[in-house]
Amino acid sequence: MIGVKEVEEPKKQIPLVGTLKAMMVVGKHLFQKPVTVQYPEVRPEIPDRFKFRISLSLDDCVGCTLCEQVCPNLSIHMNKVERENQRNKRKIYPDVNFGTCTVCRNCEEICPTDAIYLTHEFETARTRNSFTYSPEELSMPEEEVIK
Amino acid sequence: MNVLTHIAQFFSPLGHYISYILAYLFETIFFIAFVMVVLVMMIYLFRKYMARLQLRIGPNRVGKFGLLQLIADSLKLVGKESILPRKRDDFPYKVAPVVVFLGLVLALALLPYGDFFYIGSLTITHSGVSVILLFAAIAIMPVGELLAGVSSSNKYAVMGALRGVAKDVSFEIPMMISVLALVMMASGRTSSPLNLESLVSTQYIPYGIPEVIGLFVFFIAMIARASYSPFDMGESDSELVSGHSTEYTGMRFGLFYMGMFGSIFLGSMMVSLLYLGGYNGPFSSDAGFVYLLIKTMILVVISFTIWLSLPRIRIDKFVNMGWKYLLPISVINLIIAGFLTLGVGLL
Amino acid sequence: MLVEIIEETKGKDGRRILKVAKENLIELMTELKKQGFNHLSLITGVDRKDKIEVVYHLHNFESKKYIIVKTETLDERVPSVAGLWSSANWDEREQYDMMGIVFEGHPDLKRMFLPENWVGHPLRKNYDLKKVQYINMDEDGNDYATFDPGDGW
Amino acid sequence: MKTGDVGLITTTLDKAMEWGRSNSLWPLTFGLACCAIEMMAIQASNLDISRFGSEIFRNSPRQSDLMIVSGTVTKKMAPRLRRIYDEMPYPKYVIAMGVCVIQGGPYNQGYSVVLGVDRVVPVDVYVPGCPPTPEALTHGIITLQKKIRNETDR
C-alpha cells in the first residue's frame, strides 16, 4: 500500500544565513586533497568484476561454435584458421566484432573449455571503424593488435 | 611623475609634440595589454580555483601547472571558422563584441591606480568628475550585449539580451544611490567629491566601516552587473543556450568571455577603491598599487566562491530583489549617510 | 454490473483481468470510471496474428486497486476511450503508430513517433524488416520517410 | 623570400594551431542515451577532463569543437544530429561513443536505429563499449588529441 508521509514545513531561515552556509560548505574543499586520478600516467582503479575486452586462447578452443550460437548481437562468427591444434579438429575459431559487442559475457559463460574469457583492457579507442578481431588478434593483448 | 611623462622622456629627442603623441599611443597600447594580461590571469585563476573547490586538479597538461592553457585556448579561438548568421543585422553584429570590450577598457582606464615605487603614479586619467564618467562607461557594456542579442536574429539571444537589460536597469540605480552616499560623505572633507582620487584619499578610515549597508548593496549590484551565477540569467545556459553570445564564434565569442571576467575585475576594483580604502595601506605609500591589487584579488576570490557555490535565482525574484529590497535599503543608507555627514561636520 | 463480461481471471499479482467484447468496451469503461478508476496507466496491444488484443491498465488512487481490461478485434478497429481519460489520447496514437490499431472516435489519430508516410507498423508480426526506410527532415522541421539512402539516414 | 621559407613558416604555424586545437577541445553538451551518463563522469572530479583543456562543456554549438555522440542515434534523431553538426564551426571533431553509435550495437537488426553514426557525420575516433567506461572515453579523447597532432595511427 502506498502511504503519504507528512512532512513538516521547513523553518523560515534568516536571509543570507543559508547563502553563507553554502559558501562555507564549498569553501571547505579548499583544504582537502584532490581526488583526481591522473589517468594516462596513473592506472585507474578498476573493479575486479569489470571486464571489457574479449580474449581467446587458441590452444584451448575446440571449435564447438557455442559462442556463435549464444551471442545475442551476432557479433561472433566462426572462421577457418589453418593451425595445428589436436583438440580443434574442425579448425574453426571465433572472430569477434567489437562494434556490436555489448559485453554481456554469455560467450565466457558458455565456453566449455574456458577458451574465451574477458580481460580488464579498456583502451580500445580507434580512429577507424574496423573492430572485427581475427582469432589471432583476439589471442594478443591490445597494444600488439594496434601495431 | 607618471607613466606618460616617463614614456615622453624616452622619446624626448623627437621634440615635444611628437614625443607626447607617441607617449599617448604607447600608453594606450600598454594599458590594453595590461587589461588583456589581467583577464587571462583571471581566467586561469578561476579555472584552477574552480577545480580546487571541486576536488579536481584543473588544467595541468600544457606548460608547468597548465600555465599555457589560455594561450592554447586563444590560439584555438583565433583559428576557428567565423560563422555569420544569414539574417543578422550586419554592422551591430560585428561591432557588439568590440563595444563590450571597449566599454570595459574605458571603465578601467578611469580608475585611479595609486603609486608604484619609482614609476610614480599609474593613474591614467585625471578628471574632476571621474565618478560620473565611470558610471557612464560601465553603462556601455550592456549596450554591447543588447546589440549582440538583438542583431544576431536568434530567439535565445534576444531573450538573453532582454534579461540582461532588465537586470542592469534594476541594479544600476541602487548602485548609484549607494555611491551618492559616499559622495555626500566625502563632500565635507574635500572640495571635489566627484573625483575618484579624492574619494579614495579622504578615507582616513575606509568608507566600508560607516557605510556597511552601502558596501553590501554595492557589492551585490556589482555581482549582478557582472552577470555570473547566481545572477547569470543573461546567459542562463540551461534554458537560453548561451544568452546574447549564442551565435558568436571564435574570437568574437572570446571577447564576450573576457568581458565577463573583466567586469568581475572591474567590480572588485571599484569596491576596493570606494569602500576598502583603495591604494591606502598601512606602510609606505609607494606600494599603493600593490595594496589595491591585494584588496581586489581578495574580492575576486570571494566573487568566484559566490559564483561556484550558489544556484541561479529566478528572473522575477531577482528583479524584485533589485526594486523592492536593494533600492529602499540604499535610500535608507543615503539618509544614514546624511546624518553621519552632519555628525562629522558638528564634531 | 450490467455489462456482459466474457471472462474474468486473476493475474499473478492478484489483479483482476476482465475480458470484454469490443461492442461493450465503452459501456464497461464508463462504469469503471464511475467507480473511481480515474487513472489510465497505459494502453498496449498484442498481436495474436489472426486478431489483435488491446489491453487497458486502470488504477484507482483512492482504493489503490488496479484492474486490467482486455478486448479483442479482428478488423484492427476499437472504439476510442479518449473521451473518458485525456491521457488515452497519446496512448492511442502510440498504439496506432506501432500496432496499426485504428481507434474509432479519436479526436486526432495520426502517427506519434514515425513520419506520416512511413510504410507499415513496426511492432506488428507481419512488418517487413528487410525493407529499409530512412528518415529526413525538411526545412520546417517536419520528418518524412524515404526509401532512398542518399536522401535520409 | 624563397617558397621553401614560406613553407617553413606555415608549417610552424600549423604546428602551433594543432597544438592549440588539441589542447583546447571544448565538448558540446549533447547526450542521447545511457552513454551520456558515462560522458558526464569524465567531467567530474575523479577523471577530471579539464586537465586536457576540455574544461568547458559549451551549450552553444557555435562555440564548441568536439561532439561526443553518446548514445543510440535513431533515424529520427539523425537529421537533428546532422543539423547540430552543421552549426558547429570548422575545425570540428566527432567522437562516436558506444557500440550503438559505431555499428548499431544491440539494435543492429532493428528498424529505427542508424547503423553507425559515420553514415551521418564524419567520425574521428570510435570508442567501443556498452557503455564505455569514463576511462575508455578519456582514452578516446587522448587518441583524438594525438590524431589532431598527427602522432597516431590507430
GROMACS .gro file of N, CA, C and O in nm, chain C residues 12-78:
model
  268
  506LYS      N    1  -0.113  -1.287  -1.186
  506LYS     CA    2  -0.021  -1.343  -1.086
  506LYS      C    3  -0.012  -1.256  -0.963
  506LYS      O    4   0.005  -1.304  -0.851
  507ASP      N    5  -0.022  -1.125  -0.982
  507ASP     CA    6  -0.011  -1.035  -0.869
  507ASP      C    7  -0.147  -1.000  -0.810
  507ASP      O    8  -0.162  -0.904  -0.737
  508GLY      N    9  -0.248  -1.078  -0.842
  508GLY     CA   10  -0.378  -1.058  -0.781
  508GLY      C   11  -0.463  -0.952  -0.846
  508GLY      O   12  -0.564  -0.912  -0.791
  509ARG      N   13  -0.425  -0.905  -0.963
  509ARG     CA   14  -0.507  -0.803  -1.029
  509ARG      C   15  -0.620  -0.869  -1.105
  509ARG      O   16  -0.603  -0.975  -1.165
  510ARG      N   17  -0.733  -0.802  -1.107
  510ARG     CA   18  -0.848  -0.855  -1.182
  510ARG      C   19  -0.828  -0.828  -1.330
  510ARG      O   20  -0.788  -0.719  -1.370
  511ILE      N   21  -0.853  -0.929  -1.409
  511ILE     CA   22  -0.845  -0.912  -1.554
  511ILE      C   23  -0.983  -0.938  -1.612
  511ILE      O   24  -1.037  -1.047  -1.596
  512LEU      N   25  -1.039  -0.838  -1.675
  512LEU     CA   26  -1.172  -0.852  -1.735
  512LEU      C   27  -1.156  -0.859  -1.886
  512LEU      O   28  -1.081  -0.783  -1.945
  513LYS      N   29  -1.226  -0.953  -1.943
  513LYS     CA   30  -1.225  -0.963  -2.089
  513LYS      C   31  -1.363  -0.925  -2.139
  513LYS      O   32  -1.463  -0.974  -2.087
  514VAL      N   33  -1.366  -0.838  -2.238
  514VAL     CA   34  -1.496  -0.785  -2.279
  514VAL      C   35  -1.498  -0.776  -2.431
  514VAL      O   36  -1.395  -0.761  -2.495
  515ALA      N   37  -1.617  -0.790  -2.485
  515ALA     CA   38  -1.631  -0.772  -2.630
  515ALA      C   39  -1.617  -0.625  -2.662
  515ALA      O   40  -1.649  -0.539  -2.581
  516LYS      N   41  -1.568  -0.595  -2.783
  516LYS     CA   42  -1.537  -0.456  -2.810
  516LYS      C   43  -1.662  -0.370  -2.824
  516LYS      O   44  -1.655  -0.249  -2.809
  517GLU      N   45  -1.776  -0.432  -2.847
  517GLU     CA   46  -1.900  -0.354  -2.852
  517GLU      C   47  -1.936  -0.301  -2.714
  517GLU      O   48  -1.994  -0.194  -2.700
  518ASN      N   49  -1.898  -0.377  -2.609
  518ASN     CA   50  -1.934  -0.337  -2.473
  518ASN      C   51  -1.824  -0.257  -2.404
  518ASN      O   52  -1.837  -0.225  -2.287
  519LEU      N   53  -1.714  -0.228  -2.477
  519LEU     CA   54  -1.597  -0.168  -2.412
  519LEU      C   55  -1.628  -0.033  -2.349
  519LEU      O   56  -1.602  -0.010  -2.231
  520ILE      N   57  -1.690   0.056  -2.429
  520ILE     CA   58  -1.716   0.191  -2.380
  520ILE      C   59  -1.807   0.187  -2.259
  520ILE      O   60  -1.784   0.257  -2.159
  521GLU      N   61  -1.908   0.097  -2.265
  521GLU     CA   62  -2.002   0.087  -2.153
  521GLU      C   63  -1.929   0.047  -2.025
  521GLU      O   64  -1.946   0.107  -1.918
  522LEU      N   65  -1.839  -0.053  -2.039
  522LEU     CA   66  -1.766  -0.101  -1.922
  522LEU      C   67  -1.672   0.006  -1.869
  522LEU      O   68  -1.663   0.028  -1.748
  523MET      N   69  -1.604   0.074  -1.961
  523MET     CA   70  -1.509   0.176  -1.917
  523MET      C   71  -1.579   0.290  -1.845
  523MET      O   72  -1.530   0.342  -1.744
  524THR      N   73  -1.696   0.332  -1.897
  524THR     CA   74  -1.772   0.438  -1.832
  524THR      C   75  -1.810   0.395  -1.691
  524THR      O   76  -1.798   0.472  -1.595
  525GLU      N   77  -1.853   0.270  -1.678
  525GLU     CA   78  -1.891   0.218  -1.548
  525GLU      C   79  -1.771   0.218  -1.452
  525GLU      O   80  -1.782   0.258  -1.336
  526LEU      N   81  -1.654   0.174  -1.506
  526LEU     CA   82  -1.534   0.168  -1.422
  526LEU      C   83  -1.490   0.307  -1.379
  526LEU      O   84  -1.447   0.328  -1.266
  527LYS      N   85  -1.503   0.403  -1.470
  527LYS     CA   86  -1.463   0.538  -1.433
  527LYS      C   87  -1.555   0.592  -1.324
  527LYS      O   88  -1.510   0.663  -1.234
  528LYS      N   89  -1.683   0.556  -1.332
  528LYS     CA   90  -1.776   0.599  -1.229
  528LYS      C   91  -1.736   0.539  -1.094
  528LYS      O   92  -1.757   0.600  -0.990
  529GLN      N   93  -1.680   0.417  -1.098
  529GLN     CA   94  -1.640   0.354  -0.972
  529GLN      C   95  -1.511   0.410  -0.917
  529GLN      O   96  -1.465   0.365  -0.812
  530GLY      N   97  -1.447   0.502  -0.986
  530GLY     CA   98  -1.329   0.568  -0.928
  530GLY      C   99  -1.198   0.532  -0.993
  530GLY      O  100  -1.093   0.570  -0.944
  531PHE      N  101  -1.202   0.457  -1.101
  531PHE     CA  102  -1.076   0.427  -1.171
  531PHE      C  103  -1.041   0.546  -1.259
  531PHE      O  104  -1.067   0.547  -1.378
  532ASN      N  105  -0.981   0.647  -1.196
  532ASN     CA  106  -0.965   0.772  -1.271
  532ASN      C  107  -0.827   0.786  -1.333
  532ASN      O  108  -0.790   0.891  -1.379
  533HIS      N  109  -0.748   0.682  -1.333
  533HIS     CA  110  -0.617   0.693  -1.396
  533HIS      C  111  -0.596   0.578  -1.493
  533HIS      O  112  -0.600   0.462  -1.452
  534LEU      N  113  -0.576   0.614  -1.620
  534LEU     CA  114  -0.547   0.513  -1.721
  534LEU      C  115  -0.396   0.504  -1.734
  534LEU      O  116  -0.332   0.594  -1.787
  535SER      N  117  -0.338   0.395  -1.680
  535SER     CA  118  -0.191   0.388  -1.677
  535SER      C  119  -0.135   0.375  -1.817
  535SER      O  120  -0.049   0.453  -1.858
  536LEU      N  121  -0.180   0.274  -1.889
  536LEU     CA  122  -0.128   0.260  -2.024
  536LEU      C  123  -0.222   0.175  -2.109
  536LEU      O  124  -0.307   0.102  -2.057
  537ILE      N  125  -0.204   0.184  -2.238
  537ILE     CA  126  -0.275   0.101  -2.333
  537ILE      C  127  -0.170   0.024  -2.411
  537ILE      O  128  -0.074   0.083  -2.459
  538THR      N  129  -0.185  -0.107  -2.418
  538THR     CA  130  -0.091  -0.184  -2.501
  538THR      C  131  -0.170  -0.267  -2.599
  538THR      O  132  -0.290  -0.288  -2.584
  539GLY      N  133  -0.099  -0.313  -2.698
  539GLY     CA  134  -0.161  -0.401  -2.796
  539GLY      C  135  -0.082  -0.530  -2.807
  539GLY      O  136   0.039  -0.530  -2.789
  540VAL      N  137  -0.151  -0.641  -2.834
  540VAL     CA  138  -0.085  -0.769  -2.851
  540VAL      C  139  -0.125  -0.824  -2.987
  540VAL      O  140  -0.243  -0.830  -3.020
  541ASP      N  141  -0.023  -0.860  -3.065
  541ASP     CA  142  -0.050  -0.913  -3.198
  541ASP      C  143  -0.064  -1.064  -3.188
  541ASP      O  144   0.033  -1.134  -3.162
  542ARG      N  145  -0.185  -1.117  -3.204
  542ARG     CA  146  -0.208  -1.262  -3.200
  542ARG      C  147  -0.217  -1.320  -3.340
  542ARG      O  148  -0.283  -1.422  -3.360
  543LYS      N  149  -0.161  -1.256  -3.435
  543LYS     CA  150  -0.160  -1.296  -3.576
  543LYS      C  151  -0.296  -1.288  -3.643
  543LYS      O  152  -0.316  -1.210  -3.735
  544ASP      N  153  -0.397  -1.366  -3.594
  544ASP     CA  154  -0.528  -1.357  -3.658
  544ASP      C  155  -0.610  -1.245  -3.600
  544ASP      O  156  -0.703  -1.195  -3.663
  545LYS      N  157  -0.581  -1.206  -3.478
  545LYS     CA  158  -0.657  -1.098  -3.416
  545LYS      C  159  -0.562  -1.011  -3.333
  545LYS      O  160  -0.449  -1.051  -3.306
  546ILE      N  161  -0.613  -0.895  -3.294
  546ILE     CA  162  -0.531  -0.804  -3.213
  546ILE      C  163  -0.600  -0.782  -3.080
  546ILE      O  164  -0.722  -0.758  -3.075
  547GLU      N  165  -0.522  -0.794  -2.973
  547GLU     CA  166  -0.576  -0.775  -2.840
  547GLU      C  167  -0.533  -0.638  -2.789
  547GLU      O  168  -0.416  -0.601  -2.805
  548VAL      N  169  -0.625  -0.563  -2.732
  548VAL     CA  170  -0.591  -0.433  -2.675
  548VAL      C  171  -0.610  -0.442  -2.525
  548VAL      O  172  -0.711  -0.494  -2.478
  549VAL      N  173  -0.511  -0.397  -2.449
  549VAL     CA  174  -0.513  -0.412  -2.304
  549VAL      C  175  -0.509  -0.274  -2.240
  549VAL      O  176  -0.427  -0.190  -2.277
  550TYR      N  177  -0.600  -0.250  -2.147
  550TYR     CA  178  -0.606  -0.122  -2.075
  550TYR      C  179  -0.573  -0.147  -1.929
  550TYR      O  180  -0.630  -0.236  -1.867
  551HIS      N  181  -0.481  -0.070  -1.875
  551HIS     CA  182  -0.446  -0.081  -1.733
  551HIS      C  183  -0.506   0.039  -1.661
  551HIS      O  184  -0.474   0.153  -1.692
  552LEU      N  185  -0.594   0.011  -1.565
  552LEU     CA  186  -0.661   0.120  -1.493
  552LEU      C  187  -0.619   0.119  -1.347
  552LEU      O  188  -0.589   0.015  -1.289
  553HIS      N  189  -0.620   0.234  -1.288
  553HIS     CA  190  -0.574   0.248  -1.150
  553HIS      C  191  -0.670   0.336  -1.073
  553HIS      O  192  -0.711   0.441  -1.121
  554ASN      N  193  -0.706   0.291  -0.954
  554ASN     CA  194  -0.791   0.370  -0.866
  554ASN      C  195  -0.703   0.422  -0.753
  554ASN      O  196  -0.652   0.345  -0.673
  555PHE      N  197  -0.687   0.553  -0.748
  555PHE     CA  198  -0.595   0.607  -0.648
  555PHE      C  199  -0.650   0.596  -0.507
  555PHE      O  200  -0.575   0.585  -0.411
  556GLU      N  201  -0.784   0.601  -0.492
  556GLU     CA  202  -0.840   0.604  -0.357
  556GLU      C  203  -0.835   0.467  -0.292
  556GLU      O  204  -0.785   0.450  -0.181
  557SER      N  205  -0.888   0.365  -0.362
  557SER     CA  206  -0.885   0.231  -0.303
  557SER      C  207  -0.757   0.157  -0.338
  557SER      O  208  -0.737   0.045  -0.295
  558LYS      N  209  -0.671   0.221  -0.415
  558LYS     CA  210  -0.541   0.163  -0.454
  558LYS      C  211  -0.557   0.027  -0.519
  558LYS      O  212  -0.497  -0.072  -0.478
  559LYS      N  213  -0.646   0.020  -0.617
  559LYS     CA  214  -0.671  -0.105  -0.688
  559LYS      C  215  -0.636  -0.089  -0.834
  559LYS      O  216  -0.656   0.017  -0.892
  560TYR      N  217  -0.585  -0.196  -0.889
  560TYR     CA  218  -0.559  -0.199  -1.032
  560TYR      C  219  -0.663  -0.289  -1.097
  560TYR      O  220  -0.713  -0.384  -1.037
  561ILE      N  221  -0.692  -0.261  -1.220
  561ILE     CA  222  -0.778  -0.351  -1.296
  561ILE      C  223  -0.730  -0.348  -1.441
  561ILE      O  224  -0.683  -0.247  -1.489
  562ILE      N  225  -0.738  -0.465  -1.503
  562ILE     CA  226  -0.692  -0.476  -1.640
  562ILE      C  227  -0.809  -0.517  -1.727
  562ILE      O  228  -0.880  -0.612  -1.694
  563VAL      N  229  -0.830  -0.442  -1.833
  563VAL     CA  230  -0.941  -0.472  -1.924
  563VAL      C  231  -0.882  -0.512  -2.058
  563VAL      O  232  -0.794  -0.446  -2.110
  564LYS      N  233  -0.931  -0.626  -2.110
  564LYS     CA  234  -0.882  -0.672  -2.239
  564LYS      C  235  -0.997  -0.677  -2.337
  564LYS      O  236  -1.110  -0.710  -2.299
  565THR      N  237  -0.967  -0.646  -2.460
  565THR     CA  238  -1.067  -0.663  -2.565
  565THR      C  239  -0.996  -0.710  -2.691
  565THR      O  240  -0.876  -0.694  -2.704
  566GLU      N  241  -1.072  -0.774  -2.778
  566GLU     CA  242  -1.013  -0.828  -2.900
  566GLU      C  243  -1.080  -0.768  -3.022
  566GLU      O  244  -1.197  -0.729  -3.018
  567THR      N  245  -1.003  -0.761  -3.129
  567THR     CA  246  -1.061  -0.710  -3.252
  567THR      C  247  -1.006  -0.790  -3.370
  567THR      O  248  -0.890  -0.828  -3.369
  568LEU      N  249  -1.091  -0.813  -3.466
  568LEU     CA  250  -1.046  -0.886  -3.585
  568LEU      C  251  -1.011  -0.792  -3.698
  568LEU      O  252  -0.928  -0.823  -3.781
  569ASP      N  253  -1.074  -0.675  -3.700
  569ASP     CA  254  -1.054  -0.584  -3.813
  569ASP      C  255  -0.973  -0.461  -3.774
  569ASP      O  256  -0.985  -0.356  -3.836
  570GLU      N  257  -0.890  -0.470  -3.668
  570GLU     CA  258  -0.800  -0.363  -3.625
  570GLU      C  259  -0.876  -0.238  -3.583
  570GLU      O  260  -0.820  -0.129  -3.584
  571ARG      N  261  -1.002  -0.250  -3.548
  571ARG     CA  262  -1.078  -0.130  -3.511
  571ARG      C  263  -1.133  -0.146  -3.370
  571ARG      O  264  -1.190  -0.249  -3.337
  572VAL      N  265  -1.111  -0.043  -3.289
  572VAL     CA  266  -1.154  -0.046  -3.149
  572VAL      C  267  -1.212   0.091  -3.119
  572VAL      O  268  -1.159   0.192  -3.167
   0.00000   0.00000   0.00000
